[in-house]
Amino acid sequence: MDQNKLAAGDRFPELHVTTFEGDSVRLGQPRPGTGTNWQMVVVYRGRHCPLCTKYLNQLEGFREELLAIGVDILAVSADSQAQLADHKTRLEVGFPLAYGLTQAQMDALGVYVSLPRSEQETDHNFAEPGLFVVNEEGNLHVVDLSNNPFVRPELQALVNGLRWIRDPDNHYPIRGTRKDEHSELQYR
């Protein structure tokens, strides 16, 4: 199956999800009152994935650093609200968690999608890990997609990189945007 992947520099799609608390939020749009103008959207597999639980709990340790450099966090899965409620018993995070990511939304994000191996795993198709950092213009500044739970950005390196990118003295552009194989070399 040919799957459409979001590319660096693309406009992030307008997708709305529901947080555990019942608020409708737009992915890629920082929450009001956070003092941020970028958002990191973390797509995770769901409550059935112990590696997701570990990664989200580790991400919490970087929440304050990310907020300090203007990056909000939101994590989302295709789980139901009841599944998220169960998962929250194993999570210690202060950033919002959303649920109900649909197949159409997973397709729009270009994440890899898996079928459950059994009813014990989960009762729906689910997204494999994806991490999207959306800038103040609504464009995809950083993208990382994986087809399994074992490969994800190392969080300290990610935060250090975002700090570098966000420093206005570095003038660091969105990388990986070359689309035309006949483009001339241009130094930026």
PDB file of C-alpha atoms in Angstrom:
ATOM      1  CA  MET A   1       0.000   0.000   0.000  1.00  0.00           C
ATOM      2  CA  ASP A   2       1.346   3.430  -0.974  1.00  0.00           C
ATOM      3  CA  GLN A   3       1.166   5.750   1.996  1.00  0.00           C
ATOM      4  CA  ASN A   4       1.402   9.538   1.857  1.00  0.00           C
ATOM      5  CA  LYS A   5       4.017  10.809   4.333  1.00  0.00           C
ATOM      6  CA  LEU A   6       4.208  14.362   5.577  1.00  0.00           C
ATOM      7  CA  ALA A   7       7.446  16.040   4.570  1.00  0.00           C
ATOM      8  CA  ALA A   8       9.561  18.579   6.392  1.00  0.00           C
ATOM      9  CA  GLY A   9       8.255  22.051   5.656  1.00  0.00           C
ATOM     10  CA  ASP A  10       4.734  20.850   4.794  1.00  0.00           C
ATOM     11  CA  ARG A  11       1.737  22.607   6.263  1.00  0.00           C
ATOM     12  CA  PHE A  12       0.602  20.455   9.182  1.00  0.00           C
ATOM     13  CA  PRO A  13      -2.916  19.117   8.495  1.00  0.00           C
ATOM     14  CA  GLU A  14      -5.853  20.561  10.398  1.00  0.00           C
ATOM     15  CA  LEU A  15      -6.874  17.683  12.645  1.00  0.00           C
ATOM     16  CA  HIS A  16      -8.933  17.861  15.830  1.00  0.00           C
ATOM     17  CA  VAL A  17      -8.814  15.327  18.647  1.00  0.00           C
ATOM     18  CA  THR A  18     -10.351  15.072  22.099  1.00  0.00           C
ATOM     19  CA  THR A  19      -8.317  15.241  25.285  1.00  0.00           C
ATOM     20  CA  PHE A  20      -9.027  12.955  28.206  1.00  0.00           C
ATOM     21  CA  GLU A  21     -10.761  15.894  29.894  1.00  0.00           C
ATOM     22  CA  GLY A  22     -13.133  16.197  26.918  1.00  0.00           C
ATOM     23  CA  ASP A  23     -11.685  19.291  25.239  1.00  0.00           C
ATOM     24  CA  SER A  24     -11.472  19.408  21.460  1.00  0.00           C
ATOM     25  CA  VAL A  25      -7.973  20.516  20.421  1.00  0.00           C
ATOM     26  CA  ARG A  26      -6.264  21.062  17.107  1.00  0.00           C
ATOM     27  CA  LEU A  27      -3.091  19.049  16.636  1.00  0.00           C
ATOM     28  CA  GLY A  28      -0.041  21.200  15.977  1.00  0.00           C
ATOM     29  CA  GLN A  29      -1.522  24.288  17.616  1.00  0.00           C
ATOM     30  CA  PRO A  30      -0.040  25.217  21.010  1.00  0.00           C
ATOM     31  CA  ARG A  31      -2.480  25.452  23.888  1.00  0.00           C
ATOM     32  CA  PRO A  32      -3.442  28.970  24.971  1.00  0.00           C
ATOM     33  CA  GLY A  33      -1.806  30.121  28.168  1.00  0.00           C
ATOM     34  CA  THR A  34       1.313  27.974  27.794  1.00  0.00           C
ATOM     35  CA  GLY A  35       3.491  30.813  26.511  1.00  0.00           C
ATOM     36  CA  THR A  36       4.518  28.623  23.575  1.00  0.00           C
ATOM     37  CA  ASN A  37       4.259  29.077  19.823  1.00  0.00           C
ATOM     38  CA  TRP A  38       5.394  25.606  18.662  1.00  0.00           C
ATOM     39  CA  GLN A  39       3.872  22.227  19.446  1.00  0.00           C
ATOM     40  CA  MET A  40       5.319  18.736  19.611  1.00  0.00           C
ATOM     41  CA  VAL A  41       2.698  16.156  18.670  1.00  0.00           C
ATOM     42  CA  VAL A  42       3.603  12.682  19.883  1.00  0.00           C
ATOM     43  CA  VAL A  43       1.602   9.887  18.269  1.00  0.00           C
ATOM     44  CA  TYR A  44       1.858   6.714  20.306  1.00  0.00           C
ATOM     45  CA  ARG A  45       0.554   3.171  19.889  1.00  0.00           C
ATOM     46  CA  GLY A  46      -1.743   3.062  22.933  1.00  0.00           C
ATOM     47  CA  ARG A  47      -2.122   1.552  26.367  1.00  0.00           C
ATOM     48  CA  HIS A  48      -1.090  -1.906  25.159  1.00  0.00           C
ATOM     49  CA  CYS A  49       2.469  -0.715  24.466  1.00  0.00           C
ATOM     50  CA  PRO A  50       4.832  -0.715  27.466  1.00  0.00           C
ATOM     51  CA  LEU A  51       7.471   1.121  25.418  1.00  0.00           C
ATOM     52  CA  CYS A  52       4.987   3.937  24.791  1.00  0.00           C
ATOM     53  CA  THR A  53       4.279   4.185  28.503  1.00  0.00           C
ATOM     54  CA  LYS A  54       7.999   4.391  29.231  1.00  0.00           C
ATOM     55  CA  TYR A  55       8.603   7.000  26.476  1.00  0.00           C
ATOM     56  CA  LEU A  56       5.733   9.244  27.574  1.00  0.00           C
ATOM     57  CA  ASN A  57       6.881   9.094  31.202  1.00  0.00           C
ATOM     58  CA  GLN A  58      10.433   9.958  30.105  1.00  0.00           C
ATOM     59  CA  LEU A  59       9.110  12.833  27.969  1.00  0.00           C
ATOM     60  CA  GLU A  60       7.524  14.312  31.096  1.00  0.00           C
ATOM     61  CA  GLY A  61      11.052  14.828  32.442  1.00  0.00           C
ATOM     62  CA  PHE A  62      11.702  17.240  29.551  1.00  0.00           C
ATOM     63  CA  ARG A  63       8.358  19.075  29.664  1.00  0.00           C
ATOM     64  CA  GLU A  64       9.669  22.129  31.527  1.00  0.00           C
ATOM     65  CA  GLU A  65      12.714  22.440  29.249  1.00  0.00           C
ATOM     66  CA  LEU A  66      10.475  22.273  26.194  1.00  0.00           C
ATOM     67  CA  LEU A  67       8.084  24.870  27.602  1.00  0.00           C
ATOM     68  CA  ALA A  68      11.071  27.138  28.354  1.00  0.00           C
ATOM     69  CA  ILE A  69      12.047  27.106  24.663  1.00  0.00           C
ATOM     70  CA  GLY A  70       8.452  27.660  23.529  1.00  0.00           C
ATOM     71  CA  VAL A  71       7.436  24.097  22.637  1.00  0.00           C
ATOM     72  CA  ASP A  72       4.103  22.728  23.895  1.00  0.00           C
ATOM     73  CA  ILE A  73       3.483  18.953  24.013  1.00  0.00           C
ATOM     74  CA  LEU A  74       0.412  16.881  23.201  1.00  0.00           C
ATOM     75  CA  ALA A  75       0.298  13.086  22.908  1.00  0.00           C
ATOM     76  CA  VAL A  76      -2.411  11.164  21.054  1.00  0.00           C
ATOM     77  CA  SER A  77      -3.371   7.586  20.222  1.00  0.00           C
ATOM     78  CA  ALA A  78      -6.244   5.726  18.610  1.00  0.00           C
ATOM     79  CA  ASP A  79      -7.310   4.349  22.002  1.00  0.00           C
ATOM     80  CA  SER A  80     -10.813   4.984  23.337  1.00  0.00           C
ATOM     81  CA  GLN A  81     -11.405   7.239  26.333  1.00  0.00           C
ATOM     82  CA  ALA A  82     -11.827   4.137  28.531  1.00  0.00           C
ATOM     83  CA  GLN A  83      -8.526   2.708  27.288  1.00  0.00           C
ATOM     84  CA  LEU A  84      -6.825   6.053  27.937  1.00  0.00           C
ATOM     85  CA  ALA A  85      -8.316   6.128  31.445  1.00  0.00           C
ATOM     86  CA  ASP A  86      -6.753   2.739  32.112  1.00  0.00           C
ATOM     87  CA  HIS A  87      -3.447   3.835  30.594  1.00  0.00           C
ATOM     88  CA  LYS A  88      -3.345   6.978  32.747  1.00  0.00           C
ATOM     89  CA  THR A  89      -2.961   4.734  35.812  1.00  0.00           C
ATOM     90  CA  ARG A  90       0.557   3.963  34.512  1.00  0.00           C
ATOM     91  CA  LEU A  91       1.409   7.441  33.257  1.00  0.00           C
ATOM     92  CA  GLU A  92       2.837  10.320  35.254  1.00  0.00           C
ATOM     93  CA  VAL A  93       2.621  13.187  32.764  1.00  0.00           C
ATOM     94  CA  GLY A  94       1.515  16.800  32.971  1.00  0.00           C
ATOM     95  CA  PHE A  95       0.975  17.351  29.252  1.00  0.00           C
ATOM     96  CA  PRO A  96      -2.390  16.634  27.613  1.00  0.00           C
ATOM     97  CA  LEU A  97      -3.266  13.165  26.363  1.00  0.00           C
ATOM     98  CA  ALA A  98      -5.802  12.779  23.587  1.00  0.00           C
ATOM     99  CA  TYR A  99      -7.613   9.740  22.272  1.00  0.00           C
ATOM    100  CA  GLY A 100      -9.683   8.516  19.352  1.00  0.00           C
ATOM    101  CA  LEU A 101      -7.247   9.137  16.497  1.00  0.00           C
ATOM    102  CA  THR A 102      -9.176   7.882  13.460  1.00  0.00           C
ATOM    103  CA  GLN A 103      -7.893   5.917  10.474  1.00  0.00           C
ATOM    104  CA  ALA A 104      -8.399   9.005   8.282  1.00  0.00           C
ATOM    105  CA  GLN A 105      -6.360  11.098  10.718  1.00  0.00           C
ATOM    106  CA  MET A 106      -3.598   8.487  10.845  1.00  0.00           C
ATOM    107  CA  ASP A 107      -3.545   8.511   7.046  1.00  0.00           C
ATOM    108  CA  ALA A 108      -3.388  12.333   6.970  1.00  0.00           C
ATOM    109  CA  LEU A 109      -0.394  12.238   9.338  1.00  0.00           C
ATOM    110  CA  GLY A 110       1.280   9.530   7.272  1.00  0.00           C
ATOM    111  CA  VAL A 111       2.042   7.359  10.294  1.00  0.00           C
ATOM    112  CA  TYR A 112       2.454   3.639   9.891  1.00  0.00           C
ATOM    113  CA  VAL A 113      -0.643   1.740  10.988  1.00  0.00           C
ATOM    114  CA  SER A 114      -0.740  -1.752  12.465  1.00  0.00           C
ATOM    115  CA  LEU A 115      -3.460  -4.298  13.009  1.00  0.00           C
ATOM    116  CA  PRO A 116      -3.779  -5.809  16.482  1.00  0.00           C
ATOM    117  CA  ARG A 117      -2.277  -9.269  16.839  1.00  0.00           C
ATOM    118  CA  SER A 118      -5.066 -10.345  19.180  1.00  0.00           C
ATOM    119  CA  GLU A 119      -7.984  -8.999  21.230  1.00  0.00           C
ATOM    120  CA  GLN A 120      -5.663  -9.004  24.224  1.00  0.00           C
ATOM    121  CA  GLU A 121      -3.418  -6.455  22.505  1.00  0.00           C
ATOM    122  CA  THR A 122      -6.184  -4.015  21.533  1.00  0.00           C
ATOM    123  CA  ASP A 123      -9.484  -3.880  19.675  1.00  0.00           C
ATOM    124  CA  HIS A 124      -8.615  -1.431  16.865  1.00  0.00           C
ATOM    125  CA  ASN A 125      -5.982  -0.525  14.293  1.00  0.00           C
ATOM    126  CA  PHE A 126      -3.350   1.687  15.870  1.00  0.00           C
ATOM    127  CA  ALA A 127      -0.676   4.144  14.828  1.00  0.00           C
ATOM    128  CA  GLU A 128       2.976   3.300  15.163  1.00  0.00           C
ATOM    129  CA  PRO A 129       5.126   6.053  16.734  1.00  0.00           C
ATOM    130  CA  GLY A 130       5.271   9.447  15.104  1.00  0.00           C
ATOM    131  CA  LEU A 131       6.699  12.708  16.379  1.00  0.00           C
ATOM    132  CA  PHE A 132       5.906  16.025  14.732  1.00  0.00           C
ATOM    133  CA  VAL A 133       7.198  19.443  15.768  1.00  0.00           C
ATOM    134  CA  VAL A 134       5.051  22.186  14.269  1.00  0.00           C
ATOM    135  CA  ASN A 135       6.395  25.741  14.171  1.00  0.00           C
ATOM    136  CA  GLU A 136       4.592  29.044  14.707  1.00  0.00           C
ATOM    137  CA  GLU A 137       3.640  29.197  11.019  1.00  0.00           C
ATOM    138  CA  GLY A 138       1.893  25.819  11.206  1.00  0.00           C
ATOM    139  CA  ASN A 139       4.604  24.071   9.204  1.00  0.00           C
ATOM    140  CA  LEU A 140       6.283  20.789  10.018  1.00  0.00           C
ATOM    141  CA  HIS A 141       9.737  21.671  11.337  1.00  0.00           C
ATOM    142  CA  VAL A 142      10.743  18.218  12.617  1.00  0.00           C
ATOM    143  CA  VAL A 143       9.260  14.845  11.666  1.00  0.00           C
ATOM    144  CA  ASP A 144      10.109  11.353  12.865  1.00  0.00           C
ATOM    145  CA  LEU A 145       8.125   8.262  11.868  1.00  0.00           C
ATOM    146  CA  SER A 146       8.732   4.666  12.891  1.00  0.00           C
ATOM    147  CA  ASN A 147       7.075   1.413  11.914  1.00  0.00           C
ATOM    148  CA  ASN A 148       7.704  -0.140  15.339  1.00  0.00           C
ATOM    149  CA  PRO A 149       7.920   0.900  18.993  1.00  0.00           C
ATOM    150  CA  PHE A 150      11.673   0.306  19.294  1.00  0.00           C
ATOM    151  CA  VAL A 151      12.839   3.261  17.224  1.00  0.00           C
ATOM    152  CA  ARG A 152      12.088   6.759  18.539  1.00  0.00           C
ATOM    153  CA  PRO A 153      14.066   9.985  18.935  1.00  0.00           C
ATOM    154  CA  GLU A 154      16.348  10.004  21.950  1.00  0.00           C
ATOM    155  CA  LEU A 155      14.758  12.698  24.092  1.00  0.00           C
ATOM    156  CA  GLN A 156      17.829  14.563  25.357  1.00  0.00           C
ATOM    157  CA  ALA A 157      19.214  14.833  21.804  1.00  0.00           C
ATOM    158  CA  LEU A 158      15.802  15.976  20.560  1.00  0.00           C
ATOM    159  CA  VAL A 159      15.484  18.690  23.213  1.00  0.00           C
ATOM    160  CA  ASN A 160      19.063  19.863  22.613  1.00  0.00           C
ATOM    161  CA  GLY A 161      18.349  20.052  18.894  1.00  0.00           C
ATOM    162  CA  LEU A 162      15.125  21.982  19.392  1.00  0.00           C
ATOM    163  CA  ARG A 163      16.925  24.410  21.708  1.00  0.00           C
ATOM    164  CA  TRP A 164      19.486  24.980  18.924  1.00  0.00           C
ATOM    165  CA  ILE A 165      16.781  25.437  16.276  1.00  0.00           C
ATOM    166  CA  ARG A 166      14.783  27.834  18.470  1.00  0.00           C
ATOM    167  CA  ASP A 167      17.804  30.079  19.192  1.00  0.00           C
ATOM    168  CA  PRO A 168      17.305  33.049  16.847  1.00  0.00           C
ATOM    169  CA  ASP A 169      21.073  33.593  16.616  1.00  0.00           C
ATOM    170  CA  ASN A 170      21.451  30.260  14.805  1.00  0.00           C
ATOM    171  CA  HIS A 171      19.110  31.067  11.881  1.00  0.00           C
ATOM    172  CA  TYR A 172      18.517  27.333  11.474  1.00  0.00           C
ATOM    173  CA  PRO A 173      16.086  26.536   8.639  1.00  0.00           C
ATOM    174  CA  ILE A 174      13.793  23.562   8.224  1.00  0.00           C
ATOM    175  CA  ARG A 175      16.056  20.752   7.022  1.00  0.00           C
ATOM    176  CA  GLY A 176      15.256  18.044   4.472  1.00  0.00           C
ATOM    177  CA  THR A 177      13.043  20.147   2.226  1.00  0.00           C
ATOM    178  CA  ARG A 178      14.721  19.458  -1.128  1.00  0.00           C
ATOM    179  CA  LYS A 179      12.013  18.064  -3.412  1.00  0.00           C
ATOM    180  CA  ASP A 180      13.406  18.652  -6.900  1.00  0.00           C
ATOM    181  CA  GLU A 181      16.285  16.341  -7.810  1.00  0.00           C
ATOM    182  CA  HIS A 182      17.474  18.942 -10.354  1.00  0.00           C
ATOM    183  CA  SER A 183      17.756  21.773  -7.830  1.00  0.00           C
ATOM    184  CA  GLU A 184      21.010  23.681  -7.865  1.00  0.00           C
ATOM    185  CA  LEU A 185      23.241  23.635  -4.817  1.00  0.00           C
ATOM    186  CA  GLN A 186      22.483  26.620  -2.646  1.00  0.00           C
ATOM    187  CA  TYR A 187      24.177  27.269   0.677  1.00  0.00           C
ATOM    188  CA  ARG A 188      21.810  28.281   3.458  1.00  0.00           C
TER     189      ARG A 188
END
